[in-house]
Structure formats: C-alpha cells, structure tokens
Amino acid sequence: MSEDTPKNDSFSDFGLNPRLLEAILALGFEKPTPIQAKAMPLLLQGHDLVGQAQTGTGKTAAFGLPLLGRMDPEIKATQALILAPTRELALQVARALQDFAARLPSLRVVPIYGGQEYGLQLKALRRGAHVVVGTPGRVMDHMRRGSLRLDALTTLVLDEADEMLSMGFVEDIEWILGHCPKERQMSLFSATMPARIRSIAAKHMRSPERVQIEQGTTAATTIRQRHWMVWGLNKLDGLSRILEAEVLDAALIFVRTRVSTVALAEQLADRDFRASALHGDMPQSMREHTVRRLKNGQIDLLVATDVAARGLDIERFSHVINYDMPGDPDAYVHRIGRTGRAGREGNAISLVAPRERHLLRAIERTTKQSIEAMELPNAEQLNAKRIKVFKQNITEVIERGELEPFLGILREFCDEESLDPFEMAAALAIKAQGNVPLLVKDVVIPPRKTARPRTDRKERAEPESGMACYRLEVGRDHGVNPNHIVGAIAKTTGLQSRHIGRIKINEDHSLVDLPKGMPAKIFQQLKRVRVCQVPMELRLVSGPPTTTKRKSFKSKGHFTKKSRRQASKK
Ligand code: ADP
Ligand code: MG
C-alpha cells in the first residue's frame, strides 16, 4: 500500500478496456471505491495482491475488472478461477462479472457450485468458460472428473477467504492451489486476516502487494446505529415494537443459531410480520427461493445466521437488526454492512442484554463510532402509527378508484336502513381488522435501574483501612472467578496475592479491594488488562484516587519497583 499511488479519482485513469469502462458507467459506477482505487492499478500491473476490506466496499469490481481485461476470448480455455465460499456468493460474483462483461459478448463467465446438477454445469463447462466462479468443493470435483482443466489458467482469486476458512474449505483450497499452474496472478480478498490466511498467501503468492481499507470506511456514513438495552419487555416483544415503529422497507435480523432463525421467523409470522428464516442447512433451492421472495417484496423480514447472510447484496434492507449480538466487533461491522447499500440510508439496531454491555463498548471502541441508546416506542406512539397506517390504507384503496360494486350497494343499504355512513364504515373496519385489536394497551415497564452510580457505597461495606475498593467490568456472566482476578492483577502490578483484599463477584461486574495509593501509571495499565477476554476497565469506587507521587506508594511498599518494571514490560 504505497502512499505515492496516483489519486485514481475516475475509472478512466486506469487504462481499462474501453468496453469494460462503458459497461460499468452504464451500471452507474461513477467513482472507484477506495479498495478499487488502490487494488486495480496493482492488479493491472500484474502484481499478486492481498486485499483486506469489509463487505460492501466493491471488491468484486476491484478484482473483476482487471481480470476480465486479461481474458482472451479467442482462447477457448478457462483462464480465470474465482473461489467463493457459498453458492449465493459465487452466483453474485458471476452475475456481477457478467454485467461488467456485457459489451464483451464472446466472453463467458460460468458459476459452478454444489447443489446444482452436474449435467448443467458439465454442459456449460464443455461449451467453454473463460472465467469460472465456484465453490471450492464443486470446483475440486470438476477438476477430479477432468471437466474443469486449469492448464491455461492465468488468474486466480480467493474471494471472502476468511469465510472459506471458517467454513472448513482450507484443505480444498490448498488442493486446488496445488493443482494450478505456477505462473499465474493470484489475489486474495478477506475481511479479516487470520494467521492461516496469511500463511496461504505466503505459500502460494509471489511477493504480494497488500491493500487494506480501514474499518468503518463503508459502514460509517450512511448507517444510523442504535441499541436497545433489553429491559422490561422480552426481546421478542421489544423487537415487535421496534419493527412496527420504524419506517422500514425490509430488515435482516441476525440470530446466533440455525435453530433460532426458524423459531424467530415463526414467532414473527405469528405476529403478522412477513418473515422467513435463512440458514445454511436449508437446501440451496430453498435459500434462493427465500431471497427471491424478499427481493420481490413477498416477505420483508429475513432471520439469518452470519454465515447464511454473508455477502447478501439486497438493496431493500433498510434495517439490520442484531436480535442476538454478534460475537465480536468484526462480525458487527460485517452484519451492518448489509444495509445502507447503493448509497441509501441504513439503520442498524442492536438488542443488548445488560450483560452484553461490554461487547457494545468494544464495538464502539473498534469502530470509533457511538451506538446511540434508543427507548422503545410507547403505546401512544405505536397507536399513532397504527392509526396513520390505517388511514393510509383507506386512502390507497380510494385512490385506486375501483369502488364498485360496493359503493352502489352501500349507498342503497344506507338509504334503505337510514344508517349513519360512519357507523357503517366502522362496522366494515371492525370486520376488516379481524381479531387483532387496532390499538395496543400500554405495558407498564418498570423503570430502568439508574445508570451505574460512580461511587456506590451501598454495594458493599467500606473497604478495610489502607485499602481502596475498585470495580471491574467482568463478572459471573463472563465466567470469571476470584483466581482470574488475582492472577491478572498480580501479573500486571506485581502485587502479592496477600495484598489483594476482598473480592466480590457479581453478575456483570466485580469489586476488589487493593492497597491505597496505586500509582496512576499502573492504574492505567491495569485498566486495559483483560480477564476472561474482557477488558477489566478498572474504576475506583471508594478510597483516595491514584497518585503520581513516588513517595506515597513507595512508602506503602506494595507496588514495588519490580512490579513497575513488570508492568511496563506488558
Ligand atoms: P464486496 O464484495 O466488497 O462486498 P461488492 O463488490 O459486492 O462488495 O459491491 C457492493 C455493491 O456496491 C454492489 O451492489 C456493487 O454494484 C456496488 N458498487 C461497487 N463498486 C461501485 C462503484 N465504484 N460505484 C458504485 N457502486 C459500486
Ligand atoms: Mg464480495
């Protein structure tokens, strides 16, 4: 990633094949995205390349355009192979490349993936496929059968490499790479760079260039991020309220497991939301069917796992909802990247259980963005919205202007029975409404415990003299026990365990007594130390603040010189 690369403000700066240029302009690509601006020139020069960027940053064109430019349609052999983790992604990449190659009609891009009949794929391969986009397992099958030959291969791409890794494709990939010609350009794209991927790059690539696009460059601007701290209502009721109150086109709702995709989709459907599950165990055809139904508006909510939703490029998603929180900040960034596509406004809403607060903070730290707290809409707000929708529905029907034969019948009925037209309309509305009441009654939500007091003396008795009480943001929920705490503190500060006072472990935090007069430097180091993976975020609850004066802690003698040396080594 050199600083002196030219600016590359426009696709025409790259010296691309003019037909490709025309095609992408027609697709509405005006300016290269950051990964495109950095990666395309390097790929066009023939370098191997490792690209790290989040989903939605435009990686397909970054590797796809240089790749298509290298293809020779005259040679009837496979010249490029792109490996992608799932059928959906392989199809998506293949379609994108077909779009880019729209003005190069003799160039053939063929997707091959598990779950589709071999017959079709064999036929497509026999007809000649300049570019093959496939999932590793099926590509390997075709290579073994001899239906996919790679001796003329000039270009190789691993797309979403980390995802292929986590889906257990490493050995297949190694096998495929081992059977490709040595002289070829290879690029690898991944959102994260685990060691295993770095080692694949080191083993199979020739001094690759590295291009990294900082996290948050995509998600940042167009996605509004909020969280609801689960309180008073259960998650399902909370979610229902949120879904109803938001101005929502379609939402992608993330849950942790395959089983819960189905369970939640059913619960939502019971509440009259148009929801379906999407998970990796569904047959491919079902998954495609579900995505299609979402795209053409037959359903609005997709309940999915991370793997199933990876790379879904659906413009309709106005919302991403974390019903279950993701495991780490990276996963969060991936998830929310599914909304705010194509320059639209996106919304990300996370349902955070109190004990998951630390995760929320970790995400905020990593993304350097704050995730604002939201309150659930109350009954009054919900009802206002329901009434508005009710009125809109009526207006829409009137505007369609096809009121006969009802208009005539009702006029006649009114006259015959001398009915009040409003009463009659209300009667019809009741019938149309069915068993679900139009308005909700308010649920009394107990007041949330006030935000954690800075100094909470009631939490426990005063510390013994000579000691100060500190609070740690790790507790039983994180699986912590006193030994973990003693271990972490002793290691960082050099304090002997007999100088560490009482420890009280609560659900989401712990309290520990430490000798008074902790040097500020050690305090700062200790704050960052992790216990059970969670930063302890040490905070003084009661006792004098830290000191910067040597004398005072020296005289205490607990925080020894040796300990400071150890601490600064950390
Ligand atoms: P990634 O592979 O990084 O997740 P994609 O290549 O799928 O991202 O691109 C995401 C979306 O952005 C696609 O809908 C694509 O058409 C669009 N896109 C990519 N590059 C550009 C660009 N330069 N200008 C406008 N839209 C783009
Ligand atoms: Mg992609």
Coordinates of C-alpha atoms and ligand atoms in Angstrom, one line a residue:
M1 CA 0.0 0.0 0.0
S2 CA 2.2 2.8 -1.2
E3 CA 1.5 6.4 -0.4
D4 CA 2.6 7.6 -3.8
T5 CA 0.0 5.8 -5.9
P6 CA -1.9 8.3 -8.1
K7 CA -5.2 9.5 -7.0
N8 CA -7.4 7.4 -9.2
D9 CA -10.4 9.5 -8.9
S10 CA -12.0 8.1 -12.0
F11 CA -12.3 4.7 -13.7
S12 CA -10.8 6.2 -16.9
D13 CA -7.5 6.7 -15.1
F14 CA -6.8 3.0 -15.0
G15 CA -6.4 2.3 -18.7
L16 CA -9.1 -0.2 -18.6
N17 CA -10.5 -1.9 -21.7
P18 CA -13.0 0.7 -23.1
R19 CA -15.7 -1.9 -23.3
L20 CA -15.5 -2.6 -19.6
L21 CA -15.4 1.1 -18.9
E22 CA -18.6 1.6 -20.9
A23 CA -20.3 -1.2 -19.1
I24 CA -19.5 0.0 -15.6
L25 CA -20.5 3.5 -16.5
A26 CA -23.8 2.1 -17.7
L27 CA -24.1 0.3 -14.3
G28 CA -23.8 3.7 -12.6
F29 CA -20.3 3.3 -11.2
E30 CA -19.1 6.8 -11.3
K31 CA -16.1 6.8 -8.9
P32 CA -13.9 4.0 -7.8
T33 CA -14.4 3.0 -4.2
P34 CA -11.2 3.1 -2.0
I35 CA -10.4 -0.6 -2.5
Q36 CA -10.9 -0.2 -6.2
A37 CA -8.7 2.9 -6.4
K38 CA -5.9 1.1 -4.6
A39 CA -6.1 -2.5 -5.9
M40 CA -7.0 -2.1 -9.5
P41 CA -3.7 -0.4 -10.6
L42 CA -1.7 -3.0 -8.8
L43 CA -3.7 -5.9 -10.4
L44 CA -3.5 -4.3 -13.8
Q45 CA 0.3 -4.2 -13.4
G46 CA 0.2 -7.9 -12.8
H47 CA 1.1 -8.0 -9.1
D48 CA -0.2 -10.6 -6.7
L49 CA -2.4 -8.9 -4.1
V50 CA -3.8 -9.4 -0.7
G51 CA -6.8 -7.1 -0.1
Q52 CA -8.4 -6.6 3.2
A53 CA -11.7 -4.7 3.2
Q54 CA -15.2 -5.1 4.7
T55 CA -18.1 -6.4 2.8
G56 CA -19.8 -3.8 0.6
T57 CA -16.7 -2.0 -0.4
G58 CA -16.7 -3.0 -4.0
K59 CA -14.2 -5.8 -4.1
T60 CA -15.8 -7.7 -6.9
A61 CA -15.1 -4.9 -9.4
A62 CA -11.7 -4.3 -7.8
F63 CA -10.5 -7.8 -8.9
G64 CA -13.2 -8.4 -11.6
L65 CA -12.4 -5.6 -14.0
P66 CA -8.6 -6.2 -14.2
L67 CA -9.3 -9.9 -14.5
L68 CA -11.8 -9.5 -17.4
G69 CA -9.3 -7.2 -19.1
R70 CA -6.8 -10.1 -19.1
M71 CA -9.0 -12.6 -20.7
D72 CA -8.5 -13.6 -24.3
P73 CA -11.9 -14.7 -25.8
E74 CA -10.1 -16.3 -28.7
I75 CA -8.6 -18.9 -26.4
K76 CA -11.3 -21.4 -25.6
A77 CA -10.0 -22.4 -22.2
T78 CA -10.5 -21.5 -18.6
Q79 CA -8.2 -18.6 -17.9
A80 CA -9.6 -17.3 -14.6
L81 CA -10.8 -19.1 -11.5
I82 CA -12.6 -17.3 -8.6
L83 CA -13.3 -19.3 -5.5
A84 CA -16.1 -18.1 -3.2
P85 CA -17.5 -19.6 0.0
T86 CA -21.2 -20.1 -0.8
R87 CA -23.4 -20.7 -3.8
E88 CA -25.0 -17.3 -3.3
L89 CA -21.7 -15.5 -3.3
A90 CA -20.5 -17.5 -6.3
L91 CA -23.7 -16.5 -8.2
Q92 CA -23.4 -12.9 -7.1
V93 CA -19.8 -12.6 -8.3
A94 CA -20.6 -14.4 -11.5
R95 CA -23.6 -12.1 -12.2
A96 CA -21.5 -9.0 -11.4
L97 CA -18.8 -10.2 -13.8
Q98 CA -21.4 -11.0 -16.5
D99 CA -22.7 -7.4 -16.1
F100 CA -19.2 -6.0 -16.4
A101 CA -18.6 -8.1 -19.5
A102 CA -21.9 -7.1 -21.1
R103 CA -20.1 -5.5 -24.0
L104 CA -17.7 -8.4 -24.5
P105 CA -20.3 -10.9 -25.7
S106 CA -17.8 -13.7 -26.6
L107 CA -16.5 -13.8 -23.0
R108 CA -18.1 -16.5 -21.0
V109 CA -18.4 -16.4 -17.2
V110 CA -19.8 -19.7 -15.6
P111 CA -20.7 -20.3 -12.0
I112 CA -20.3 -23.8 -10.6
Y113 CA -21.4 -24.7 -7.1
G114 CA -22.6 -27.6 -5.0
G115 CA -26.3 -28.3 -5.0
Q116 CA -26.8 -27.8 -8.8
E117 CA -27.0 -30.8 -11.1
Y118 CA -23.7 -31.8 -12.6
G119 CA -25.3 -32.1 -16.0
L120 CA -25.9 -28.3 -16.4
Q121 CA -22.5 -27.4 -15.2
L122 CA -20.8 -30.0 -17.4
K123 CA -22.6 -28.6 -20.4
A124 CA -21.6 -25.0 -19.5
L125 CA -18.0 -26.1 -19.0
R126 CA -17.9 -28.0 -22.3
R127 CA -19.2 -25.0 -24.2
G128 CA -16.1 -23.2 -22.9
A129 CA -15.8 -21.0 -19.8
H130 CA -13.2 -18.3 -19.8
V131 CA -14.0 -17.4 -16.2
V132 CA -15.2 -19.9 -13.7
V133 CA -16.6 -18.8 -10.4
G134 CA -17.2 -21.6 -8.0
T135 CA -17.3 -23.0 -4.5
P136 CA -14.2 -25.0 -3.5
G137 CA -15.9 -28.4 -3.1
R138 CA -17.5 -28.4 -6.5
V139 CA -14.5 -26.9 -8.3
M140 CA -12.5 -29.7 -6.9
D141 CA -15.0 -32.3 -8.1
H142 CA -14.9 -31.0 -11.6
M143 CA -11.1 -30.9 -11.6
R144 CA -11.0 -34.5 -10.5
R145 CA -13.5 -35.5 -13.2
G146 CA -11.5 -33.7 -15.8
S147 CA -14.4 -31.5 -16.7
L148 CA -12.5 -28.4 -15.4
R149 CA -9.0 -28.1 -16.7
L150 CA -6.8 -25.3 -15.4
D151 CA -3.6 -25.6 -17.5
A152 CA -4.4 -22.3 -19.3
L153 CA -5.2 -20.5 -16.1
T154 CA -3.6 -17.0 -15.8
T155 CA -5.7 -15.6 -12.9
L156 CA -6.8 -16.9 -9.6
V157 CA -8.9 -15.1 -7.0
L158 CA -9.9 -16.2 -3.5
D159 CA -12.9 -14.1 -2.5
E160 CA -14.0 -13.9 1.1
A161 CA -11.1 -16.0 2.1
D162 CA -11.8 -15.8 5.9
E163 CA -15.3 -17.1 5.3
M164 CA -14.0 -20.1 3.3
L165 CA -11.6 -20.8 6.1
S166 CA -14.3 -20.8 8.7
M167 CA -16.5 -23.0 6.6
G168 CA -13.7 -25.6 6.6
F169 CA -12.6 -25.2 3.0
V170 CA -8.9 -24.8 3.7
E171 CA -7.8 -28.2 2.6
D172 CA -9.9 -28.0 -0.6
I173 CA -8.3 -24.6 -1.3
E174 CA -4.8 -25.9 -0.7
W175 CA -5.5 -28.8 -3.0
I176 CA -6.9 -26.6 -5.8
L177 CA -4.0 -24.1 -5.5
G178 CA -1.6 -27.0 -5.6
H179 CA -3.1 -28.1 -9.0
C180 CA -3.0 -24.7 -10.6
P181 CA -0.2 -23.6 -12.9
K182 CA 2.6 -21.9 -11.0
E183 CA 2.7 -18.9 -13.4
R184 CA -0.5 -17.1 -12.7
Q185 CA -1.6 -13.9 -11.0
M186 CA -3.3 -14.6 -7.7
S187 CA -5.2 -12.3 -5.5
L188 CA -7.0 -12.9 -2.2
F189 CA -9.7 -10.8 -0.5
S190 CA -10.8 -11.1 3.0
A191 CA -12.4 -9.0 5.6
T192 CA -10.1 -10.3 8.3
M193 CA -6.6 -11.8 8.1
P194 CA -6.3 -14.8 10.4
A195 CA -2.8 -16.4 10.5
R196 CA -4.0 -19.3 8.3
I197 CA -4.8 -16.9 5.5
R198 CA -1.5 -15.1 5.8
S199 CA 0.2 -18.4 5.5
I200 CA -1.8 -19.4 2.4
A201 CA -0.7 -16.0 0.9
A202 CA 2.9 -16.6 1.9
K203 CA 2.9 -20.1 0.4
H204 CA 1.1 -19.5 -2.8
M205 CA 1.7 -15.9 -3.8
R206 CA 4.7 -14.1 -5.3
S207 CA 5.6 -11.1 -3.1
P208 CA 2.0 -9.9 -2.9
E209 CA 1.2 -6.3 -2.6
R210 CA -1.1 -5.5 0.4
V211 CA -4.0 -3.2 0.3
Q212 CA -6.0 -2.5 3.4
I213 CA -9.1 -0.4 3.7
E214 CA -9.7 0.8 7.2
Q215 CA -12.6 -0.5 9.1
G216 CA -15.6 1.8 9.2
T217 CA -14.9 3.4 5.9
T218 CA -18.0 1.9 4.4
A219 CA -20.3 1.4 7.4
A220 CA -19.6 4.9 8.7
T221 CA -21.5 7.5 7.0
T222 CA -24.9 6.2 5.8
I223 CA -25.8 3.8 8.7
R224 CA -27.5 5.1 11.7
Q225 CA -26.6 2.8 14.6
R226 CA -28.7 2.4 17.7
H227 CA -29.2 -0.1 20.5
W228 CA -31.9 -1.0 22.8
M229 CA -30.8 -2.2 26.2
V230 CA -33.2 -5.1 26.8
W231 CA -35.4 -4.1 29.7
G232 CA -38.9 -4.5 30.9
L233 CA -40.1 -6.4 27.8
N234 CA -38.7 -9.6 26.5
K235 CA -36.6 -9.4 23.3
L236 CA -39.4 -10.7 21.1
D237 CA -41.9 -8.1 22.4
G238 CA -39.2 -5.4 22.1
L239 CA -38.4 -6.4 18.6
S240 CA -42.1 -6.4 17.6
R241 CA -42.4 -2.8 18.8
I242 CA -39.3 -1.7 17.1
L243 CA -40.3 -3.3 13.8
E244 CA -43.7 -1.7 14.0
A245 CA -42.5 1.8 14.8
E246 CA -39.6 2.0 12.4
V247 CA -40.0 3.3 8.9
L248 CA -38.9 0.0 7.5
D249 CA -38.7 -1.4 4.0
A250 CA -37.0 -4.7 4.7
A251 CA -34.9 -6.0 7.6
L252 CA -32.2 -8.5 8.0
I253 CA -32.4 -9.9 11.6
F254 CA -29.4 -11.8 12.9
V255 CA -29.6 -14.6 15.4
R256 CA -26.9 -16.8 16.7
T257 CA -28.1 -20.3 15.7
R258 CA -29.8 -22.0 12.8
V259 CA -32.5 -23.3 15.1
S260 CA -33.3 -19.8 16.3
T261 CA -33.6 -18.5 12.7
V262 CA -36.6 -20.8 12.3
A263 CA -38.0 -20.2 15.7
L264 CA -37.9 -16.4 15.5
A265 CA -39.2 -16.4 11.9
E266 CA -42.2 -18.4 13.1
Q267 CA -42.8 -16.2 16.1
L268 CA -42.7 -13.1 13.9
A269 CA -45.1 -14.7 11.4
D270 CA -47.5 -15.4 14.2
R271 CA -47.5 -11.7 14.9
D272 CA -48.4 -11.0 11.3
F273 CA -44.9 -9.9 10.2
R274 CA -43.9 -11.3 6.8
A275 CA -40.8 -13.2 7.9
S276 CA -38.7 -16.1 6.7
A277 CA -35.6 -17.9 8.0
L278 CA -32.4 -18.2 6.1
H279 CA -29.7 -20.6 7.3
G280 CA -27.0 -22.9 6.0
D281 CA -28.9 -26.1 6.4
M282 CA -31.7 -25.2 4.1
P283 CA -31.4 -26.7 0.6
Q284 CA -29.9 -24.3 -1.8
S285 CA -33.0 -24.0 -3.8
M286 CA -35.0 -23.0 -0.7
R287 CA -32.5 -20.4 0.2
E288 CA -32.6 -18.9 -3.3
H289 CA -36.4 -19.0 -3.2
T290 CA -36.4 -17.1 0.1
V291 CA -34.0 -14.5 -1.2
R292 CA -36.1 -14.1 -4.3
R293 CA -39.3 -13.6 -2.2
L294 CA -37.6 -10.9 -0.2
K295 CA -36.3 -9.2 -3.3
N296 CA -39.7 -9.0 -4.9
G297 CA -41.5 -7.9 -1.7
Q298 CA -43.4 -11.1 -0.8
I299 CA -41.6 -11.0 2.6
D300 CA -40.0 -8.2 4.5
L301 CA -38.0 -9.8 7.2
L302 CA -35.2 -12.3 6.9
V303 CA -34.0 -14.0 10.0
A304 CA -30.5 -15.3 9.4
T305 CA -27.2 -16.5 10.8
D306 CA -24.0 -14.8 10.0
V307 CA -22.9 -17.5 7.5
A308 CA -26.2 -17.5 5.6
A309 CA -26.2 -13.8 5.3
R310 CA -22.7 -13.3 4.3
G311 CA -22.4 -11.1 1.2
L312 CA -26.1 -10.8 0.6
D313 CA -26.4 -7.7 -1.6
I314 CA -30.0 -6.7 -1.3
E315 CA -30.8 -3.0 -1.7
R316 CA -34.1 -3.4 0.1
F317 CA -32.6 -3.8 3.5
S318 CA -33.4 -0.6 5.3
H319 CA -32.5 -2.2 8.6
V320 CA -30.1 -4.7 10.1
I321 CA -31.2 -5.9 13.5
N322 CA -28.9 -7.8 15.9
Y323 CA -31.5 -9.8 17.8
D324 CA -28.6 -11.7 19.2
M325 CA -25.4 -9.7 19.5
P326 CA -22.5 -10.7 17.3
G327 CA -19.5 -12.4 18.9
D328 CA -17.1 -9.6 18.2
P329 CA -16.7 -6.1 16.6
D330 CA -15.6 -7.5 13.2
A331 CA -18.8 -9.6 12.9
Y332 CA -20.8 -6.5 13.9
V333 CA -19.2 -4.5 11.0
H334 CA -20.0 -7.3 8.6
R335 CA -23.6 -7.5 9.7
I336 CA -24.4 -3.9 9.5
G337 CA -22.7 -3.6 6.1
R338 CA -25.8 -5.4 4.7
T339 CA -27.8 -2.2 5.0
G340 CA -27.2 1.2 3.6
R341 CA -26.3 -0.3 0.2
A342 CA -26.2 1.6 -3.0
G343 CA -26.0 4.9 -1.3
R344 CA -29.2 4.5 0.6
E345 CA -29.7 5.3 4.3
G346 CA -29.3 2.3 6.5
N347 CA -30.2 1.5 10.1
A348 CA -28.6 -0.9 12.5
I349 CA -30.4 -1.7 15.7
S350 CA -28.9 -4.0 18.3
L351 CA -30.7 -5.6 21.2
V352 CA -28.3 -5.7 24.0
A353 CA -28.7 -7.6 27.2
P354 CA -27.3 -5.8 30.2
R355 CA -24.6 -8.4 30.5
E356 CA -23.5 -7.7 26.9
R357 CA -22.7 -4.1 27.6
H358 CA -19.0 -4.8 27.4
L359 CA -19.5 -6.0 23.8
L360 CA -21.3 -2.8 22.9
R361 CA -18.4 -0.8 24.3
A362 CA -15.9 -3.0 22.5
I363 CA -17.7 -2.4 19.2
E364 CA -17.8 1.4 19.8
R365 CA -14.1 1.4 20.5
T366 CA -13.2 -0.6 17.4
T367 CA -15.5 1.3 15.0
K368 CA -14.8 4.6 16.7
Q369 CA -18.5 5.4 16.3
S370 CA -21.0 5.6 19.1
I371 CA -24.1 3.5 19.0
E372 CA -26.9 5.6 20.5
A373 CA -29.3 4.3 23.0
M374 CA -32.9 4.1 22.0
E375 CA -36.1 3.7 24.0
L376 CA -38.9 1.5 22.9
P377 CA -41.8 3.4 21.4
N378 CA -44.7 3.6 23.9
A379 CA -48.3 2.6 23.3
E380 CA -49.2 6.2 22.4
Q381 CA -46.5 6.4 19.7
L382 CA -47.4 2.9 18.4
N383 CA -51.1 3.7 18.2
A384 CA -50.4 6.9 16.4
K385 CA -48.5 5.0 13.8
R386 CA -51.2 2.3 13.5
I387 CA -53.9 4.9 13.0
K388 CA -51.8 6.6 10.4
V389 CA -51.3 3.3 8.5
F390 CA -55.0 2.5 8.9
K391 CA -55.8 5.8 7.2
Q392 CA -53.2 5.4 4.5
N393 CA -54.7 2.0 3.6
I394 CA -58.1 3.6 3.1
T395 CA -56.7 6.4 1.0
E396 CA -54.8 4.0 -1.2
V397 CA -57.9 2.0 -1.9
I398 CA -59.9 5.1 -2.7
E399 CA -57.1 6.3 -5.0
R400 CA -57.2 3.1 -6.9
G401 CA -60.7 4.2 -7.8
E402 CA -62.3 0.8 -8.2
L403 CA -65.0 1.1 -5.5
E404 CA -67.8 -0.5 -7.4
P405 CA -69.9 -2.6 -6.9
F406 CA -69.5 -1.8 -3.2
L407 CA -70.2 1.9 -3.5
G408 CA -73.6 1.3 -5.1
I409 CA -74.6 -1.4 -2.7
L410 CA -73.6 0.6 0.4
R411 CA -75.4 3.7 -0.8
E412 CA -78.5 1.7 -1.3
F413 CA -78.1 0.0 2.1
C414 CA -77.6 3.4 3.9
D415 CA -80.9 4.7 2.3
E416 CA -82.9 1.5 3.0
E417 CA -81.9 1.3 6.6
S418 CA -81.3 5.0 7.1
L419 CA -77.8 4.2 8.5
D420 CA -75.1 6.6 9.6
P421 CA -72.4 6.2 6.9
F422 CA -69.7 6.4 9.7
E423 CA -71.3 3.7 11.7
M424 CA -71.4 1.6 8.6
A425 CA -67.7 2.3 7.8
A426 CA -66.8 1.5 11.3
A427 CA -68.6 -1.8 11.1
L428 CA -66.7 -2.7 8.0
A429 CA -63.4 -1.6 9.6
I430 CA -64.1 -4.0 12.5
K431 CA -64.7 -6.8 10.1
A432 CA -61.6 -6.0 8.1
Q433 CA -59.5 -5.7 11.3
G434 CA -60.3 -9.3 12.3
N435 CA -59.3 -10.5 15.8
V436 CA -56.2 -8.3 16.2
P437 CA -57.1 -5.1 18.1
L438 CA -56.2 -2.0 16.2
L439 CA -54.7 -0.2 19.3
V440 CA -52.3 -1.6 21.8
K441 CA -52.7 -1.0 25.5
D442 CA -49.6 0.2 27.3
V443 CA -47.4 -2.2 29.1
V444 CA -46.1 -0.9 32.3
I445 CA -42.4 -1.1 32.0
P446 CA -40.6 -0.9 35.4
P447 CA -38.2 2.0 35.5
R448 CA -34.7 1.0 34.5
K449 CA -32.2 1.0 37.3
T450 CA -30.5 4.2 37.0
A451 CA -27.2 4.2 35.3
R452 CA -24.4 2.8 37.4
P453 CA -23.5 5.2 40.1
R454 CA -19.9 6.2 40.0
T455 CA -19.4 5.6 43.7
D456 CA -21.8 3.1 45.0
R457 CA -21.2 2.7 48.7
K458 CA -24.3 0.6 49.2
E459 CA -22.9 -2.1 47.0
R460 CA -20.8 -3.4 49.9
A461 CA -19.2 -2.4 53.2
E462 CA -16.4 0.1 53.2
P463 CA -13.0 -1.4 52.5
E464 CA -10.7 -2.0 55.4
S465 CA -8.4 0.8 56.3
G466 CA -5.4 1.1 54.0
M467 CA -7.5 -0.3 51.1
A468 CA -9.5 1.2 48.3
C469 CA -12.3 -0.5 46.5
Y470 CA -12.2 -0.9 42.7
R471 CA -14.8 -2.0 40.3
L472 CA -14.1 -4.3 37.3
E473 CA -16.4 -4.7 34.4
V474 CA -16.2 -8.5 34.4
G475 CA -18.4 -10.8 36.4
R476 CA -20.1 -14.2 36.6
D477 CA -21.6 -13.7 33.2
H478 CA -18.2 -13.7 31.7
G479 CA -17.2 -16.9 33.6
V480 CA -14.8 -15.1 35.9
N481 CA -13.7 -16.5 39.3
P482 CA -11.5 -14.8 42.0
N483 CA -8.4 -16.6 40.8
H484 CA -8.7 -15.0 37.4
I485 CA -8.8 -11.6 39.0
V486 CA -6.0 -12.2 41.4
G487 CA -3.9 -13.6 38.6
A488 CA -4.5 -10.7 36.3
I489 CA -3.8 -8.1 38.9
A490 CA -0.8 -9.8 40.4
K491 CA 0.8 -10.3 37.0
T492 CA 0.4 -6.7 36.0
T493 CA 1.1 -4.9 39.2
G494 CA 3.5 -7.3 40.9
L495 CA 1.2 -7.2 44.0
Q496 CA 1.4 -10.3 46.1
S497 CA -1.9 -12.0 46.4
R498 CA -2.0 -11.4 50.2
H499 CA -2.1 -7.7 49.4
I500 CA -5.2 -8.1 47.3
G501 CA -8.2 -7.7 49.5
R502 CA -11.7 -9.0 49.3
I503 CA -13.2 -9.9 46.0
K504 CA -16.9 -9.9 45.3
I505 CA -18.1 -11.3 42.0
N506 CA -21.4 -10.0 40.8
E507 CA -23.4 -10.9 37.7
D508 CA -21.8 -8.4 35.3
H509 CA -19.1 -6.8 37.4
S510 CA -16.8 -7.5 40.4
L511 CA -15.4 -5.5 43.2
V512 CA -11.9 -5.8 44.6
D513 CA -10.0 -4.2 47.4
L514 CA -6.5 -3.1 46.6
P515 CA -4.0 -1.2 48.7
K516 CA -4.4 2.6 48.6
G517 CA -2.1 4.7 46.7
M518 CA -1.9 2.8 43.4
P519 CA 0.4 4.7 41.0
A520 CA -1.5 6.3 38.2
K521 CA 0.7 4.5 35.6
I522 CA -0.1 1.1 37.0
F523 CA -3.8 2.0 37.2
Q524 CA -3.8 2.9 33.6
Q525 CA -2.1 -0.4 32.6
L526 CA -4.4 -2.4 34.8
K527 CA -7.5 -0.8 33.3
R528 CA -6.6 -2.3 29.9
V529 CA -5.9 -5.8 31.2
R530 CA -8.3 -8.5 30.1
V531 CA -9.8 -11.1 32.3
C532 CA -11.7 -13.9 30.6
Q533 CA -11.3 -11.9 27.3
V534 CA -13.0 -8.8 28.7
P535 CA -11.1 -5.6 29.5
M536 CA -11.5 -5.1 33.2
E537 CA -12.0 -1.3 32.9
L538 CA -10.9 -0.9 36.5
R539 CA -12.6 2.0 38.3
L540 CA -12.2 3.4 41.7
V541 CA -15.3 3.0 43.8
S542 CA -14.2 4.3 47.2
G543 CA -10.9 5.4 48.6
P544 CA -8.4 8.1 47.5
P545 CA -7.6 8.5 43.8
T546 CA -4.4 7.2 42.3
T547 CA -1.2 9.0 43.0
T548 CA 1.6 10.2 40.8
K549 CA 3.9 10.9 43.8
R550 CA 6.6 8.3 44.2
K551 CA 6.8 8.8 47.9
S552 CA 3.3 7.8 48.8
F553 CA 3.3 4.5 47.0
K554 CA 6.9 3.7 47.9
S555 CA 6.1 4.1 51.5
K556 CA 3.2 1.7 51.1
G557 CA 5.7 -0.7 49.7
H558 CA 3.1 -2.8 47.9
F559 CA 3.6 -1.6 44.4
T560 CA 7.2 -2.4 44.3
K561 CA 9.9 -1.3 41.8
K562 CA 10.0 -4.8 40.4
S563 CA 6.3 -4.6 39.9
R564 CA 6.6 -1.4 38.0
R565 CA 9.2 -2.9 35.7
Q566 CA 7.0 -5.9 35.1
A567 CA 4.1 -3.6 34.5
S568 CA 5.9 -1.5 31.9
K569 CA 7.0 -4.6 30.1
K570 CA 3.4 -5.6 29.5
Ligands
ADP1 P1 -17.9 -6.6 -1.6 O1 -17.5 -7.7 -2.5 O2 -16.7 -5.7 -1.2 O3 -18.8 -7.0 -0.5 P2 -19.4 -5.8 -3.9 O4 -18.4 -5.9 -4.9 O5 -20.4 -6.8 -3.8 O6 -18.8 -5.5 -2.5 O7 -20.1 -4.3 -4.1 C1 -21.1 -3.9 -3.3 C2 -22.1 -3.1 -4.0 O8 -21.6 -1.8 -4.4 C3 -22.6 -3.7 -5.3 O9 -24.0 -3.5 -5.4 C4 -21.9 -3.0 -6.4 O10 -22.6 -3.0 -7.6 C5 -21.7 -1.6 -5.8 N1 -20.5 -0.9 -6.3 C6 -19.3 -1.4 -6.3 N2 -18.4 -0.5 -6.8 C7 -19.1 0.6 -7.1 C8 -18.7 1.9 -7.5 N3 -17.5 2.2 -7.9 N4 -19.7 2.8 -7.7 C9 -21.0 2.5 -7.4 N5 -21.4 1.3 -6.9 C10 -20.4 0.3 -6.7
MG2 MG -17.8 -9.7 -2.3

